[in-house]
mmCIF file of C-alpha atoms in Angstrom:
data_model
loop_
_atom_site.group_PDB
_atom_site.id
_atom_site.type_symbol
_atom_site.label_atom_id
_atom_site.label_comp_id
_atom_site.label_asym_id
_atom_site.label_seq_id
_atom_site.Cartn_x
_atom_site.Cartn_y
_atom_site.Cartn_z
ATOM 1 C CA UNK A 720 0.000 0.000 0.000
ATOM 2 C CA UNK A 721 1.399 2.826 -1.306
ATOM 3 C CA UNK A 722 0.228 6.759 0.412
ATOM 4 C CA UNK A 723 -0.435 8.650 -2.745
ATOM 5 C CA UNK A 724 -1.558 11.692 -0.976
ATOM 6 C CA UNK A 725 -3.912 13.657 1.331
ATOM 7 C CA UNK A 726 -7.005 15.167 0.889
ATOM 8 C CA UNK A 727 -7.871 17.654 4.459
ATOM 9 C CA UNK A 728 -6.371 15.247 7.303
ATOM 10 C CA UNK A 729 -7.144 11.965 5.273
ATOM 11 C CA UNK A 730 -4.793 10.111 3.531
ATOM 12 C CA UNK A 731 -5.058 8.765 0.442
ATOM 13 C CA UNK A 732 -3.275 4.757 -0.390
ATOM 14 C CA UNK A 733 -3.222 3.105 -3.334
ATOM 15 C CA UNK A 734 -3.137 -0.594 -3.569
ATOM 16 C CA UNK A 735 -3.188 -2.678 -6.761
ATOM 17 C CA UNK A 736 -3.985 -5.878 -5.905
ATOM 18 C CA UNK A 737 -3.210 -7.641 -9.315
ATOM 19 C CA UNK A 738 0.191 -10.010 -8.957
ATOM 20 C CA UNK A 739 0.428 -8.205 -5.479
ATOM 21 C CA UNK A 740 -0.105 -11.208 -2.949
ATOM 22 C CA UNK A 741 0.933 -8.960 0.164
ATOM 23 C CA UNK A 742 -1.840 -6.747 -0.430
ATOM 24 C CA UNK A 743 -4.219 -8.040 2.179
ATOM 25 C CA UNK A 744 -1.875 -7.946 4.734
ATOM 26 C CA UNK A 745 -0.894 -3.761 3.960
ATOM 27 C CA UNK A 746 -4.664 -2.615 4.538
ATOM 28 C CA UNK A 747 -5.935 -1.106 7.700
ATOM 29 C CA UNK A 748 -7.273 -2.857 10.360
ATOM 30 C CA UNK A 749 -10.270 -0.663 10.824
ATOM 31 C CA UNK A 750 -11.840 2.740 10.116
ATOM 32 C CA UNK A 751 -11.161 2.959 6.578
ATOM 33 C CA UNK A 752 -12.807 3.487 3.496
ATOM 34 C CA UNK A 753 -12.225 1.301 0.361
ATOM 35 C CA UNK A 754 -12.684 2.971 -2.949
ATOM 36 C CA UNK A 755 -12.738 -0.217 -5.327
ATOM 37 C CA UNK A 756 -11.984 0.183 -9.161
ATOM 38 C CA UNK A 757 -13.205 -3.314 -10.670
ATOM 39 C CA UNK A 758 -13.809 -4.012 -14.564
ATOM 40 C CA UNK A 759 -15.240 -7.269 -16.195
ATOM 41 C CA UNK A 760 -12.327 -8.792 -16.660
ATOM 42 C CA UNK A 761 -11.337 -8.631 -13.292
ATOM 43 C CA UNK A 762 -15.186 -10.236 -11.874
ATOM 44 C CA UNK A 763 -13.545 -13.016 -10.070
ATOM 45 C CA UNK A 764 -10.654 -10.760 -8.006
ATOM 46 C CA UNK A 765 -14.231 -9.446 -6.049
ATOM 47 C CA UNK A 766 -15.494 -11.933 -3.855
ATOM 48 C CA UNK A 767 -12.299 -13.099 -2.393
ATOM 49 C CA UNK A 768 -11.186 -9.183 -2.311
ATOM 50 C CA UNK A 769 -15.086 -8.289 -0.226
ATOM 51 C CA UNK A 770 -14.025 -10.647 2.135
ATOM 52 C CA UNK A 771 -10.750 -9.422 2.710
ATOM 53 C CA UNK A 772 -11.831 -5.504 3.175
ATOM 54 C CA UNK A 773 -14.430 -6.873 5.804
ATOM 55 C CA UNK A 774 -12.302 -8.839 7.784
ATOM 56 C CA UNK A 775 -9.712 -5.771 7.607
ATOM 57 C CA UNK A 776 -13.134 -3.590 9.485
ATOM 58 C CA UNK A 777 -13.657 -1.335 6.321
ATOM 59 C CA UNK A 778 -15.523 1.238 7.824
ATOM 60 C CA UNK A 779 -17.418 2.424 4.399
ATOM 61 C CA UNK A 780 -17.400 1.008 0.301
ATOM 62 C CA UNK A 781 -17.360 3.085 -2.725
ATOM 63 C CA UNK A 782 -17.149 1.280 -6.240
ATOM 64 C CA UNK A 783 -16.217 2.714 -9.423
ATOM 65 C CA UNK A 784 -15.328 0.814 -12.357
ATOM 66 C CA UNK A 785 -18.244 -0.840 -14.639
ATOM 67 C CA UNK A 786 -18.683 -3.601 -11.966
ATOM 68 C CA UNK A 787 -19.101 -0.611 -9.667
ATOM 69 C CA UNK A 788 -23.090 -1.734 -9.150
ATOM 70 C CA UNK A 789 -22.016 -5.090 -8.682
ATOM 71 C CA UNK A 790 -19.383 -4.544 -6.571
ATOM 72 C CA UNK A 791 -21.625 -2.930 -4.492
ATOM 73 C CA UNK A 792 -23.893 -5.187 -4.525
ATOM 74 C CA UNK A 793 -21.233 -8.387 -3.342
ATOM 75 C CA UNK A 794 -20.067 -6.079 -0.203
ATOM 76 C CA UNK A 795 -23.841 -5.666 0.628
ATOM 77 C CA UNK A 796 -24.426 -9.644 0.223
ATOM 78 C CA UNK A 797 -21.538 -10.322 2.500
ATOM 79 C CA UNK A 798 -22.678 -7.955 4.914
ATOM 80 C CA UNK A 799 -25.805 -9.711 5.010
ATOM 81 C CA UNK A 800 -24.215 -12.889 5.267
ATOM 82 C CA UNK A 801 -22.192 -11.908 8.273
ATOM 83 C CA UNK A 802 -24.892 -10.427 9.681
ATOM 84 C CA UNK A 803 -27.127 -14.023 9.579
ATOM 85 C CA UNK A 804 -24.157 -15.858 10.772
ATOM 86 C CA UNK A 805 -23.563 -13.367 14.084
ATOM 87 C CA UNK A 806 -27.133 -13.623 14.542
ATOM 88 C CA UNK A 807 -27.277 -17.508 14.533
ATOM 89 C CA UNK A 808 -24.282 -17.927 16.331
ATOM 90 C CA UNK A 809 -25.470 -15.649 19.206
ATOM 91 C CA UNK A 810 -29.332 -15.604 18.869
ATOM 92 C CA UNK A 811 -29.100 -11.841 18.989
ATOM 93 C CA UNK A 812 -30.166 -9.268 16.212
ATOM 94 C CA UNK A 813 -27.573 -7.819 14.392
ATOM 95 C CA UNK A 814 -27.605 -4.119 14.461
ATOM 96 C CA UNK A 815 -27.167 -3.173 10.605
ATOM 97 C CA UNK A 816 -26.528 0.113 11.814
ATOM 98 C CA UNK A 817 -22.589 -0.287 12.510
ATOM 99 C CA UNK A 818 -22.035 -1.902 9.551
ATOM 100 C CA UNK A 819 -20.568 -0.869 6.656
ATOM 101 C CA UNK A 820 -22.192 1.740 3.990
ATOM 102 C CA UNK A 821 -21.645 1.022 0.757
ATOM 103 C CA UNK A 822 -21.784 2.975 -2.353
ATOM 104 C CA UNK A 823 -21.597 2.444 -6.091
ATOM 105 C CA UNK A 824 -20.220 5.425 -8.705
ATOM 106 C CA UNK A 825 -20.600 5.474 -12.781
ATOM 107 C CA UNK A 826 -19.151 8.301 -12.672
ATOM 108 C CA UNK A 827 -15.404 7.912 -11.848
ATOM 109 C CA UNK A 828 -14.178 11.247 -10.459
ATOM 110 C CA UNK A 829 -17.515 11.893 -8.467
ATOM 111 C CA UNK A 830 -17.327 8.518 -6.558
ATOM 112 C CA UNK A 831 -13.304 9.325 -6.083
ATOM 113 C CA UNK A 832 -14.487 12.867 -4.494
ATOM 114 C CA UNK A 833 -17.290 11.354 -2.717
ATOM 115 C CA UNK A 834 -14.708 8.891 -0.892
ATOM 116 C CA UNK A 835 -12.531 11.173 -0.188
ATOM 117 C CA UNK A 836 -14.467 14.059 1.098
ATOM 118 C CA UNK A 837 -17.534 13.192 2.096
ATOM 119 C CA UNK A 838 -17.651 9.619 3.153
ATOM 120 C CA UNK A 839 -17.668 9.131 6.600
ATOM 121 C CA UNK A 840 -19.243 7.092 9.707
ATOM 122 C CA UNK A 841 -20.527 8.188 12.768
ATOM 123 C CA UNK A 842 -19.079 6.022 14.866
ATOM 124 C CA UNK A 843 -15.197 6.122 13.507
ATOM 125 C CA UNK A 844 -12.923 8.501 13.084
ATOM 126 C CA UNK A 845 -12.207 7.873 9.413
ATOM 127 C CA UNK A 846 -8.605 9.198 8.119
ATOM 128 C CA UNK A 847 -7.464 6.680 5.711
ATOM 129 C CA UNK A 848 -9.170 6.009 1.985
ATOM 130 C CA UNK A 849 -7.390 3.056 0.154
ATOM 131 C CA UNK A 850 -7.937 2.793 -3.171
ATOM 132 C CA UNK A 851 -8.023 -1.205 -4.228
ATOM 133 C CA UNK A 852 -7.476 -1.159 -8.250
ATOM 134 C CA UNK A 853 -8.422 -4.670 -9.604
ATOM 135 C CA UNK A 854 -7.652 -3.830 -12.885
ATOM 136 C CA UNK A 855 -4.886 -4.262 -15.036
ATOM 137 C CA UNK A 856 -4.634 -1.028 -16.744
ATOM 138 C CA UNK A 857 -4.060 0.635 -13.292
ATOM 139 C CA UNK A 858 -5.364 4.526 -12.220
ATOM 140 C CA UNK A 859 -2.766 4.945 -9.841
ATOM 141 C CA UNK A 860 -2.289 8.390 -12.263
ATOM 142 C CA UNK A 861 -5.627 9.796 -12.603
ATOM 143 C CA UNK A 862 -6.071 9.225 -8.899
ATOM 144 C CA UNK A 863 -2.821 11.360 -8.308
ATOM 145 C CA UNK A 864 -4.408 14.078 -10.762
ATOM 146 C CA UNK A 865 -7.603 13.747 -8.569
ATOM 147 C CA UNK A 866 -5.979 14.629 -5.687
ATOM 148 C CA UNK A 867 -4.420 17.142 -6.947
ATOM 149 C CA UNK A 868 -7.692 18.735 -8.594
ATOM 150 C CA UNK A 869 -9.927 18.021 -5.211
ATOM 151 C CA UNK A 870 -6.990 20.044 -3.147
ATOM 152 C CA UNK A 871 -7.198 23.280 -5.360
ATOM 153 C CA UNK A 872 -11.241 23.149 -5.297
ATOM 154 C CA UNK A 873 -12.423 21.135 -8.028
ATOM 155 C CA UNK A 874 -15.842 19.535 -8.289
ATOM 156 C CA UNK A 875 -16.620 16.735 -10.228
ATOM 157 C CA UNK A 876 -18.917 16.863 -13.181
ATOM 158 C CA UNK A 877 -22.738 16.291 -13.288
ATOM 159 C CA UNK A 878 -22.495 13.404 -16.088
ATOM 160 C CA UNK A 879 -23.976 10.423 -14.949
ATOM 161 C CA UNK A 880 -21.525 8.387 -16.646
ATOM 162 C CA UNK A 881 -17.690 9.416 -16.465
ATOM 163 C CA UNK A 882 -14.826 6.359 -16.840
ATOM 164 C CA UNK A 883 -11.233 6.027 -15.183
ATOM 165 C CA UNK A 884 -8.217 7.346 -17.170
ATOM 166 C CA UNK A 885 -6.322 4.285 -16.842
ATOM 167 C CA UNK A 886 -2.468 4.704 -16.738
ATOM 168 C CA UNK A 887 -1.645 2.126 -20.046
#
């Protein structure tokens, strides 16, 4: 995990987790937010990688990418899962409430500004956004240039539908 920059007091990582097997073991161990780039290709990095960022205590999820919705959707099926499993395990009701939020962005730059600006949890202290690329084209760039842009005042645009600038 690699700090690409702040953004206030957070600090922004980077991650790619493609031929990276020490990856897991860099993230946080709680309070953080993932933003998740995933494409098609990389559909079956996902469900292993969900797991992962919940047993690391990711605080909140925002996906970009075209799998964003479906990306998304997986962290919101594990949460559910875990949630099932406490609850049988202890015969208690599991309080939704202090679980994860989870977000999904078409537009690229918006759900990168969202992350880290805006997304944040009640109960935590949140400081640390790590961005988890799947792909293989990488953004590590266009995230630096986002940083950059967010820092001197820039808003993203009102498209719906904006993609990553990948780096090759």
């Amino acid at each position: 995990m690699e700090l690409i920059g702040r953004i206030n007091r957070r600090k922004i990582y980077y991650v790619q987790i493609r031929n990276n097997s020490e990856w897991k073991s860099s993230l946080p161990k709680n309070d953080w937010v993932a933003f998740t780039i995933a494409d098609k290709e990389d559909e079956e990095l996902v469900p292993p990688s969900v797991k992962i960022c919940m047993d690391k205590n990711v605080s909140y999820t925002c996906s970009a990418g075209t799998l964003a919705h479906w990306t998304e959707n997986y962290f919101d099926e594990e949460i559910a899962w875990r949630g099932g499993d406490y609850e049988m395990k202890t015969k208690q009701e599991f309080d939704y409430e202090k679980s994860p939020v989870t977000t999904a962005h078409k537009n690229f730059g918006e759900g990168f500004w969202f992350a880290s600006t805006l997304a944040h949890d009640d109960n935590f202290d949140i400081d640390k956004i790590v961005c988890v690329d799947f792909t293989k084209r990488k953004v590590k760039k266009h995230l630096t240039d986002l940083i950059e842009k967010i820092n001197n005042g820039w808003l993203p645009s009102d498209e719906e539908i904006e993609l990553a600038q990948y780096d090759n």
